[in-house]
Amino acid sequence: MSYQTHTLPSGLRIIHKHIDTPVAYLGFGIGVGTRNESHLEHGIAHFMEHMLFKGTPRRSSMEIIELIEGVGGELNAYTSKEETMLYAVFPDQYVERALELLCDIVQNSHFPEDELRKEQTVVLDEISSYEDSPSDLIFDEFENMLFRGHSLGHNILGTDKSVSRFSSARLKRFFSRYYQPSNMILFSQGAIDFGLLISLTSEYLGEPSEKELSFAKPECAAIFSPNSVRRLLRRRDTHQRHVLIGGYAYPRHDSRRLAVSVLVNLLGGPSLNSRLNLALRERTGFVYHVECSYTAYADTGMISIYFGCAPSNMEQAIRLVEEELKRLVEAPLTEEELEATKRQLKGQLMVSHDNRETTFMSMGKNYLHHGRVDDLPDLVRRIDAVSAAQLHEVAQDLLEPNKLHHLIYT
């Protein structure tokens, strides 16, 4: 599938994928997330995402919602450590309406104090709900442990204290600093005329900003070493033990990133025949769910293994995880194992690419961070090129048990 791209004089980058469908997809990707926050701004990127729907000088919050939701569409957003995504899905006869609305939001949101106070209550409740979910909370606490002293370790939601002190003036400063065309992309999918898309967007966001982008992402020091490995126990009032084992991985632009993804899928991907699922669930019944994940940031990364189990099974389950890691560290995959692993991952990608909203969001995130989008045939070719030797080298580098931290909720 080919993509059309264009860059406006303002620096706004546009990417479009044409699909013959009566449903259109439009979104903005903004290069700002939790890692851009100062200590006093902890949680502000996520709070800003909530407040984007709360009004502009031209529209109230209800009018913003009605313009898309009132015609059967969906208006949504999310925040991560390094990006904020705002997007709409709607019947394609409303393209001009949706585009004008989204441009208004990313240019003119004005954060009225009454809406801010209401949303503070909503986010504080979200924080409380999150703290009641140990299987979610443990990931945030683990990142805080790994990236201690760095904003990458911040919880995306913020804290009760930080969220409670946000003001309209503080939000406006953050908005002005990061929500500039040169720090955004516009991504679209559907039967949308690309020339019309460029023309309309130029009317709203075509001119260069009078303000220069005035931020820099905090550098992430190399903080992982065998000497700093920790096993940290936290007391939680839960019936299960929650365990997260992980450590350093490669950044987003590292050439070994795909090899890590292949290893992670083999070890604890979504399929029932992953090595960890077979060892911890199918053969022993120690866990209901186990997963392995890889998160790549601009200048660092994290690999993690998570499971929950009965207290009596925890140490045995940890030993089984370490045995599976040692298998990958001590010997390369056989050719048969390698081909089966790659075949499975390629099949999973084909299935996921059949979901239009999934491919739309993936396109936006990849174009924001990489300046390109690999289509499915390209991804398949790159997976086919991964060798057993590459996987073995990555396993030895990342999966040695003495390089991995443990966080355990007891």
CSV table of C-alpha atoms in Angstrom, one decimal, residues 132-405:
chain,number,residue,atom,x,y,z
A,132,ASP,CA,-6.4,-0.4,42.4
A,133,SER,CA,-5.0,-2.4,39.4
A,134,PRO,CA,-1.7,-4.0,40.4
A,135,SER,CA,-1.2,-5.7,37.0
A,136,ASP,CA,-1.1,-2.2,35.4
A,137,LEU,CA,0.6,-0.3,38.3
A,138,ILE,CA,3.5,-2.6,38.4
A,139,PHE,CA,4.7,-1.6,34.9
A,140,ASP,CA,4.7,2.1,35.9
A,141,GLU,CA,6.6,1.4,39.1
A,142,PHE,CA,9.1,-0.8,37.2
A,143,GLU,CA,9.8,2.0,34.7
A,144,ASN,CA,10.2,4.4,37.6
A,145,MET,CA,12.7,2.0,39.1
A,146,LEU,CA,14.7,1.6,35.9
A,147,PHE,CA,14.6,5.3,34.8
A,148,ARG,CA,14.9,6.7,38.3
A,149,GLY,CA,15.6,10.4,38.3
A,150,HIS,CA,14.4,10.8,34.7
A,151,SER,CA,11.0,11.9,33.4
A,152,LEU,CA,10.7,8.6,31.4
A,153,GLY,CA,10.1,7.0,34.8
A,154,HIS,CA,7.1,9.2,35.5
A,155,ASN,CA,3.6,7.7,35.7
A,156,ILE,CA,1.7,9.0,32.7
A,157,LEU,CA,-1.3,10.0,34.8
A,158,GLY,CA,0.7,12.1,37.3
A,159,THR,CA,0.0,12.1,41.1
A,160,ASP,CA,-2.8,13.5,43.2
A,161,LYS,CA,-0.5,16.4,44.2
A,162,SER,CA,0.8,17.3,40.7
A,163,VAL,CA,-2.6,17.1,39.0
A,164,SER,CA,-4.3,19.1,41.8
A,165,ARG,CA,-2.0,22.1,41.2
A,166,PHE,CA,-2.5,22.4,37.5
A,167,SER,CA,-3.9,25.8,36.4
A,168,SER,CA,-5.2,27.2,33.1
A,169,ALA,CA,-2.1,29.4,32.9
A,170,ARG,CA,0.3,26.4,33.3
A,171,LEU,CA,-1.6,24.4,30.6
A,172,LYS,CA,-1.5,27.3,28.2
A,173,ARG,CA,2.3,27.5,28.6
A,174,PHE,CA,2.7,23.8,28.0
A,175,PHE,CA,0.3,24.0,25.0
A,176,SER,CA,2.1,26.9,23.4
A,177,ARG,CA,5.5,25.2,23.8
A,178,TYR,CA,4.7,21.9,22.2
A,179,TYR,CA,1.5,22.2,20.1
A,180,GLN,CA,3.2,23.8,17.1
A,181,PRO,CA,2.9,22.6,13.5
A,182,SER,CA,6.6,21.7,13.3
A,183,ASN,CA,6.1,19.3,16.2
A,184,MET,CA,3.0,17.6,14.7
A,185,ILE,CA,1.9,15.3,11.9
A,186,LEU,CA,-1.5,15.0,10.3
A,187,PHE,CA,-2.3,11.5,9.3
A,188,SER,CA,-5.4,10.3,7.3
A,189,GLN,CA,-6.9,7.2,5.8
A,190,GLY,CA,-9.8,6.6,3.5
A,191,ALA,CA,-11.3,7.8,0.2
A,192,ILE,CA,-10.1,11.4,0.8
A,193,ASP,CA,-8.7,13.5,-2.0
A,194,PHE,CA,-5.1,14.3,-1.0
A,195,GLY,CA,-5.0,17.6,-2.8
A,196,LEU,CA,-8.1,18.8,-1.0
A,197,LEU,CA,-6.6,17.6,2.3
A,198,ILE,CA,-3.5,19.7,1.7
A,199,SER,CA,-5.5,22.7,0.6
A,200,LEU,CA,-7.8,22.7,3.6
A,201,THR,CA,-5.0,22.1,6.1
A,202,SER,CA,-3.0,24.9,4.6
A,203,GLU,CA,-5.8,27.3,5.4
A,204,TYR,CA,-5.5,26.4,9.1
A,205,LEU,CA,-2.0,25.3,9.8
A,206,GLY,CA,0.0,26.3,6.7
A,207,GLU,CA,2.0,29.3,8.0
A,208,PRO,CA,5.2,29.0,10.0
A,209,SER,CA,4.8,29.7,13.7
A,210,GLU,CA,6.1,33.0,15.0
A,211,LYS,CA,7.5,31.0,18.0
A,212,GLU,CA,10.4,28.7,17.6
A,213,LEU,CA,10.2,25.3,19.2
A,214,SER,CA,11.7,25.9,22.7
A,215,PHE,CA,12.2,22.4,24.2
A,216,ALA,CA,14.6,19.5,24.3
A,217,LYS,CA,13.9,16.0,25.5
A,218,PRO,CA,15.9,15.3,28.6
A,219,GLU,CA,18.8,13.0,27.8
A,220,CYS,CA,18.5,9.5,29.1
A,221,ALA,CA,21.8,8.4,30.7
A,222,ALA,CA,22.9,4.7,30.5
A,223,ILE,CA,21.7,3.6,33.9
A,224,PHE,CA,21.6,-0.1,33.4
A,225,SER,CA,24.5,-2.3,34.5
A,226,PRO,CA,24.9,-5.7,36.1
A,227,ASN,CA,26.1,-4.0,39.3
A,228,SER,CA,22.9,-2.0,39.7
A,229,VAL,CA,20.4,-5.0,39.3
A,230,ARG,CA,17.8,-4.9,42.0
A,231,ARG,CA,15.1,-7.2,43.4
A,232,LEU,CA,12.5,-5.0,45.0
A,233,LEU,CA,9.6,-6.2,47.0
A,234,ARG,CA,6.5,-4.0,47.5
A,235,ARG,CA,3.8,-4.8,50.0
A,236,ARG,CA,0.4,-4.8,48.3
A,237,ASP,CA,-2.9,-6.0,49.6
A,238,THR,CA,-3.5,-8.6,46.9
A,239,HIS,CA,-4.3,-12.3,46.7
A,240,GLN,CA,-1.7,-12.9,44.1
A,241,ARG,CA,2.0,-12.2,43.8
A,242,HIS,CA,2.6,-9.9,40.8
A,243,VAL,CA,6.1,-10.2,39.3
A,244,LEU,CA,7.8,-8.1,36.7
A,245,ILE,CA,11.3,-9.0,35.5
A,246,GLY,CA,13.1,-6.8,33.0
A,247,GLY,CA,15.8,-4.4,32.0
A,248,TYR,CA,17.5,-2.4,29.3
A,249,ALA,CA,16.7,-2.8,25.7
A,250,TYR,CA,17.6,-0.9,22.5
A,251,PRO,CA,16.2,2.4,21.4
A,252,ARG,CA,13.7,3.0,18.6
A,253,HIS,CA,16.2,3.5,15.8
A,254,ASP,CA,18.6,0.7,16.7
A,255,SER,CA,19.1,-1.8,13.9
A,256,ARG,CA,18.6,-4.7,16.3
A,257,ARG,CA,15.1,-3.6,17.3
A,258,LEU,CA,13.3,-6.1,15.0
A,259,ALA,CA,15.4,-8.9,16.4
A,260,VAL,CA,14.2,-8.0,19.9
A,261,SER,CA,10.6,-8.0,18.7
A,262,VAL,CA,11.1,-11.5,17.2
A,263,LEU,CA,12.6,-12.8,20.5
A,264,VAL,CA,9.8,-11.2,22.6
A,265,ASN,CA,7.1,-12.8,20.5
A,266,LEU,CA,8.8,-16.2,20.8
A,267,LEU,CA,9.2,-15.8,24.5
A,268,GLY,CA,6.0,-14.3,25.6
A,269,GLY,CA,3.9,-13.0,22.7
A,270,PRO,CA,0.1,-13.2,22.5
A,271,SER,CA,0.0,-16.7,21.1
A,272,LEU,CA,-0.8,-19.6,23.4
A,273,ASN,CA,2.3,-21.5,22.2
A,274,SER,CA,4.8,-18.9,23.4
A,275,ARG,CA,7.6,-20.4,25.4
A,276,LEU,CA,6.6,-18.8,28.7
A,277,ASN,CA,2.9,-19.6,28.3
A,278,LEU,CA,3.8,-23.2,27.7
A,279,ALA,CA,6.1,-23.4,30.7
A,280,LEU,CA,4.1,-21.4,33.2
A,281,ARG,CA,0.5,-22.1,32.2
A,282,GLU,CA,0.1,-25.2,30.0
A,283,ARG,CA,2.7,-27.5,31.7
A,284,THR,CA,2.4,-26.3,35.3
A,285,GLY,CA,-0.7,-24.3,35.7
A,286,PHE,CA,1.2,-21.7,37.8
A,287,VAL,CA,-0.3,-18.7,36.0
A,288,TYR,CA,-3.4,-17.6,34.1
A,289,HIS,CA,-1.5,-15.0,32.1
A,290,VAL,CA,2.2,-14.3,31.3
A,291,GLU,CA,3.5,-11.8,28.8
A,292,CYS,CA,6.8,-10.4,27.5
A,293,SER,CA,7.0,-6.9,26.0
A,294,TYR,CA,9.5,-4.6,24.5
A,295,THR,CA,9.1,-0.8,24.6
A,296,ALA,CA,11.5,1.3,22.5
A,297,TYR,CA,12.0,5.0,23.2
A,298,ALA,CA,14.1,7.6,21.2
A,299,ASP,CA,17.3,6.9,23.1
A,300,THR,CA,16.7,3.8,25.3
A,301,GLY,CA,14.3,0.9,25.7
A,302,MET,CA,12.9,-1.7,28.1
A,303,ILE,CA,12.2,-5.4,27.9
A,304,SER,CA,9.9,-6.9,30.5
A,305,ILE,CA,8.2,-10.2,31.6
A,306,TYR,CA,5.1,-10.0,33.7
A,307,PHE,CA,3.0,-12.6,35.4
A,308,GLY,CA,0.7,-13.1,38.4
A,309,CYS,CA,0.5,-16.3,40.5
A,310,ALA,CA,-0.3,-17.8,43.9
A,311,PRO,CA,2.3,-17.0,46.6
A,312,SER,CA,3.2,-20.6,46.9
A,313,ASN,CA,4.1,-20.8,43.2
A,314,MET,CA,6.1,-17.6,42.8
A,315,GLU,CA,9.7,-18.8,43.3
A,316,GLN,CA,9.1,-21.8,41.1
A,317,ALA,CA,7.6,-19.6,38.4
A,318,ILE,CA,10.6,-17.2,38.5
A,319,ARG,CA,12.9,-20.2,38.1
A,320,LEU,CA,11.0,-21.4,35.1
A,321,VAL,CA,11.3,-17.9,33.5
A,322,GLU,CA,15.0,-17.9,34.1
A,323,GLU,CA,15.3,-21.3,32.6
A,324,GLU,CA,13.6,-20.1,29.4
A,325,LEU,CA,15.9,-17.1,29.3
A,326,LYS,CA,19.0,-19.3,29.7
A,327,ARG,CA,17.8,-21.5,26.8
A,328,LEU,CA,17.9,-18.5,24.5
A,329,VAL,CA,21.2,-17.1,25.9
A,330,GLU,CA,23.1,-20.4,25.8
A,331,ALA,CA,22.2,-21.7,22.3
A,332,PRO,CA,20.9,-20.2,19.1
A,333,LEU,CA,17.6,-21.3,17.6
A,334,THR,CA,17.6,-24.2,15.2
A,335,GLU,CA,16.6,-23.5,11.6
A,336,GLU,CA,13.3,-25.1,12.2
A,337,GLU,CA,12.6,-23.0,15.4
A,338,LEU,CA,13.7,-19.9,13.6
A,339,GLU,CA,11.4,-20.4,10.6
A,340,ALA,CA,8.4,-21.3,12.9
A,341,THR,CA,9.0,-18.2,14.9
A,342,LYS,CA,9.2,-15.9,11.9
A,343,ARG,CA,6.2,-17.5,10.3
A,344,GLN,CA,4.1,-16.9,13.3
A,345,LEU,CA,5.1,-13.2,13.6
A,346,LYS,CA,4.5,-12.6,10.0
A,347,GLY,CA,1.0,-14.2,10.3
A,348,GLN,CA,0.2,-12.1,13.3
A,349,LEU,CA,1.2,-8.9,11.4
A,350,MET,CA,-1.1,-9.9,8.5
A,351,VAL,CA,-4.0,-10.4,10.8
A,352,SER,CA,-3.4,-7.1,12.6
A,353,HIS,CA,-3.1,-5.2,9.2
A,354,ASP,CA,-6.6,-6.4,8.4
A,355,ASN,CA,-7.9,-4.0,11.0
A,356,ARG,CA,-8.2,-0.5,9.5
A,357,GLU,CA,-8.1,1.4,12.7
A,358,THR,CA,-5.0,-0.5,13.9
A,359,THR,CA,-3.2,0.3,10.6
A,360,PHE,CA,-4.2,3.9,10.8
A,361,MET,CA,-2.9,4.4,14.3
A,362,SER,CA,0.3,2.5,13.5
A,363,MET,CA,0.8,4.7,10.4
A,364,GLY,CA,0.5,7.8,12.5
A,365,LYS,CA,2.9,6.7,15.2
A,366,ASN,CA,5.5,5.4,12.8
A,367,TYR,CA,5.4,8.6,10.6
A,368,LEU,CA,5.7,10.8,13.7
A,369,HIS,CA,8.8,9.0,15.1
A,370,HIS,CA,10.5,7.6,12.0
A,371,GLY,CA,9.4,9.8,9.2
A,372,ARG,CA,8.3,6.8,7.2
A,373,VAL,CA,5.9,3.9,7.2
A,374,ASP,CA,6.9,0.3,6.3
A,375,ASP,CA,4.2,-1.5,4.5
A,376,LEU,CA,3.4,-5.1,5.2
A,377,PRO,CA,5.6,-6.6,2.4
A,378,ASP,CA,8.6,-4.5,3.7
A,379,LEU,CA,8.0,-5.8,7.2
A,380,VAL,CA,7.8,-9.4,6.0
A,381,ARG,CA,11.1,-9.0,4.1
A,382,ARG,CA,12.8,-7.6,7.1
A,383,ILE,CA,11.6,-10.4,9.4
A,384,ASP,CA,12.8,-12.9,6.8
A,385,ALA,CA,16.2,-11.4,7.0
A,386,VAL,CA,16.6,-11.9,10.8
A,387,SER,CA,19.1,-14.7,11.5
A,388,ALA,CA,19.5,-17.2,14.3
A,389,ALA,CA,22.9,-15.6,15.0
A,390,GLN,CA,21.3,-12.2,15.4
A,391,LEU,CA,18.7,-13.5,17.8
A,392,HIS,CA,21.3,-15.3,19.8
A,393,GLU,CA,23.5,-12.1,20.1
A,394,VAL,CA,20.5,-10.1,21.2
A,395,ALA,CA,19.5,-12.7,23.8
A,396,GLN,CA,23.0,-12.8,25.2
A,397,ASP,CA,23.1,-9.0,25.4
A,398,LEU,CA,19.6,-8.4,27.0
A,399,LEU,CA,18.3,-11.6,28.6
A,400,GLU,CA,21.2,-12.7,30.9
A,401,PRO,CA,19.3,-13.2,34.2
A,402,ASN,CA,22.1,-11.3,36.1
A,403,LYS,CA,21.3,-8.2,34.0
A,404,LEU,CA,17.6,-8.1,34.9
A,405,HIS,CA,15.7,-6.4,37.6
